[in-house]
Amino acid sequence: MLRVAVVGSGPSGVYTAQALVEQDRVPGIRVDVLDRLPCPYGLVRYGVAPDHEKIKSLQNSLRTVLQHERITFLGNVEVGGDGIPPERLGELYHAVVYCVGAATDRSLAVPGEELPGSHSATEFVSWYSAHPDAVAGGFALRARSVVVIGVGNVAVDVARILARSAEELRPTDVPHPALGALVGSRVREVHMAGRRGPSQARFTTKELRELGGLPGARVVVDGAELALDPAYATGAAPAGSAAPLSAAARRNIEVLRGWAEAGAHATGSDRERAIHLRFFLRPVELLERDGRVAGVRFARTAPDGSGGVRDTGAYEEIDAQLVLRAVGYRGLPLPGLPFDPALGTVPHLAGRVLRDGAPSPGEYVAGWIKRGPTGVIGSNRSCAKETAGSLLDDAPLLMERTSAPDPVAALRACGIRPVEWDGWLSIERAEADLGRSLGRGPVKIPDWAGLLDAAHAERG
């Protein structure tokens, strides 16, 4: 029997497990899906915004996979760090597939970035998603003006949550402390800024349009600023671009054009919050007042004729008492595994981990730690199939390696107390009970102690 450990229970890990068991090349293969957290689903649970119910419903299909008779979910199992070393894990299984994602944010590398009131968007997302590692104390949201640096879907999610009322979020699973902070939010202005033009923004049209449908917020776009992008007027890619203007970029430009034209004729708005979409602004410094962030100084940029941007020599400052950076993710090295610091990925060949340029027997990668933080959730399916295919091709050699007859028992012997599927179902029931006690639907438990207490409640 071929025993495989998949480290990570987000989409890439679950799709890898699915690809391994839904084939007939290696009969009886068994897969244990390990996760550092006691809960499955990765970024689908802890990264998708609470008001995106359709995307969050993907949990249902991931759930079906994890309930497969030859797949076992093992939460609360840390690999590396204070947990089980990767080399020991490799002794318990014939093969290990690492699907650990990209665990940190890219920094701005500008003065003032470490000021109180300056955070990564991931910290903010973790807070409103009830991640147990979220920032201690959370976000009081006493700021009246917020700057979100970045023009991708994460930036749009953050801006949208800041602009929603607490009543709009009450029906979701947002944790109660975060909902309480949103009730008392003083935020009135959200500025989302990118260093390049609208044709090069990374948000999807669907996400962009959602900003215009918020009942309590108006979107503000400056047509003159949009016109700095040659594609805004011509509908073609800027000179020097390597690819033609995509259909998605054209749709985004049309949405922005509509908002700019509507704003030019508007006489006022009774909506209490405003979302300002800004382009051609590169952050150069976070400003300080009384020991906290007080704003962002931007350099004005312009197209350079080669598909990039150049500084114009002009500057602009935007007041802000809270700054959130959403400029991309980056993988972190996992102790015991090779790592490419330039790419933030593990070196691989079709998913096989490379050590000194040669495939390392029994070690594989899939997802963002394999290819970098690119693509959408569905991109993980083909990525996982490639890695699973490599592993299955290697199966005859892998079966010659030793493995533990009962890896779960061996993990327990190492002092690990896994949360198995029944424990996860117990957490789900506890979150449903918590929601009922608050007059809401299911509400996420936001802390480690609460999750583990719930997981082990019925076992004692």
Coordinates of N, CA and C in Angstrom, one line a residue, residues 38-41 45 63-64 66-67 73 75 419-433 436 445 451 453-459:
P38 N -6.4 23.4 13.0 CA -7.3 22.3 13.3 C -8.5 22.3 12.3
C39 N -8.6 23.3 11.4 CA -9.6 23.4 10.5 C -9.1 23.2 9.0
P40 N -9.9 22.5 8.2 CA -9.5 22.4 6.8 C -9.8 23.6 5.9
Y41 N -9.5 23.5 4.6 CA -9.9 24.4 3.5 C -8.9 25.6 3.3
R45 N -11.3 29.0 3.6 CA -11.9 29.4 4.9 C -11.4 30.7 5.5
R63 N -14.9 19.4 0.9 CA -15.4 18.6 2.0 C -15.6 17.1 1.5
T64 N -16.3 17.0 0.3 CA -16.5 15.7 -0.3 C -15.3 15.0 -0.5
L66 N -12.4 15.3 1.1 CA -11.8 14.9 2.4 C -12.5 13.8 3.1
Q67 N -13.8 13.6 2.7 CA -14.5 12.5 3.3 C -14.4 11.2 2.5
F73 N -8.1 13.4 7.1 CA -7.8 14.7 7.5 C -7.1 14.7 8.9
G75 N -5.7 17.6 11.3 CA -5.4 19.0 11.6 C -4.6 19.1 12.9
V419 N -6.2 16.7 15.2 CA -7.6 16.9 15.1 C -8.1 16.2 13.8
E420 N -8.8 15.1 14.0 CA -9.3 14.3 12.9 C -10.7 14.8 12.4
W421 N -11.3 14.1 11.5 CA -12.5 14.7 10.8 C -13.6 14.9 11.9
D422 N -13.7 13.9 12.8 CA -14.8 14.1 13.8 C -14.6 15.3 14.6
G423 N -13.3 15.6 14.9 CA -13.0 16.9 15.6 C -13.3 18.1 14.9
W424 N -13.1 18.1 13.6 CA -13.5 19.2 12.7 C -15.0 19.4 12.7
L425 N -15.8 18.3 12.7 CA -17.2 18.4 12.7 C -17.7 18.9 14.1
S426 N -16.9 18.6 15.1 CA -17.3 19.2 16.4 C -17.1 20.7 16.4
I427 N -16.0 21.2 15.8 CA -15.8 22.6 15.6 C -16.9 23.2 14.9
E428 N -17.4 22.6 13.8 CA -18.5 23.1 13.0 C -19.7 23.3 13.9
R429 N -20.0 22.3 14.7 CA -21.2 22.3 15.6 C -21.0 23.4 16.6
A430 N -19.8 23.6 17.2 CA -19.6 24.6 18.2 C -19.8 26.0 17.5
E431 N -19.4 26.2 16.3 CA -19.6 27.5 15.6 C -21.0 27.7 15.3
A432 N -21.8 26.7 15.0 CA -23.2 26.9 14.8 C -23.9 27.3 16.1
D433 N -23.5 26.6 17.2 CA -24.0 26.9 18.5 C -23.7 28.4 18.9
R436 N -26.0 30.7 17.1 CA -27.3 30.8 17.6 C -27.4 31.6 18.9
I445 N -15.1 30.6 15.3 CA -14.3 30.7 16.6 C -12.9 31.2 16.2
L451 N -10.8 26.8 19.4 CA -10.9 25.7 18.3 C -10.6 24.4 18.9
D453 N -10.5 23.4 22.0 CA -11.5 22.9 23.0 C -12.7 22.3 22.3
A454 N -13.2 23.0 21.3 CA -14.3 22.5 20.5 C -14.0 21.2 19.9
A455 N -12.8 21.1 19.3 CA -12.4 19.8 18.6 C -12.4 18.6 19.5
H456 N -12.0 18.8 20.7 CA -11.8 17.7 21.6 C -13.0 17.6 22.7
A457 N -14.0 18.4 22.5 CA -15.1 18.5 23.5 C -15.8 17.2 23.7
E458 N -16.1 16.5 22.7 CA -16.9 15.3 22.8 C -16.1 14.0 23.1
R459 N -14.7 14.2 23.1 CA -13.9 13.0 23.4 C -13.4 13.1 24.9

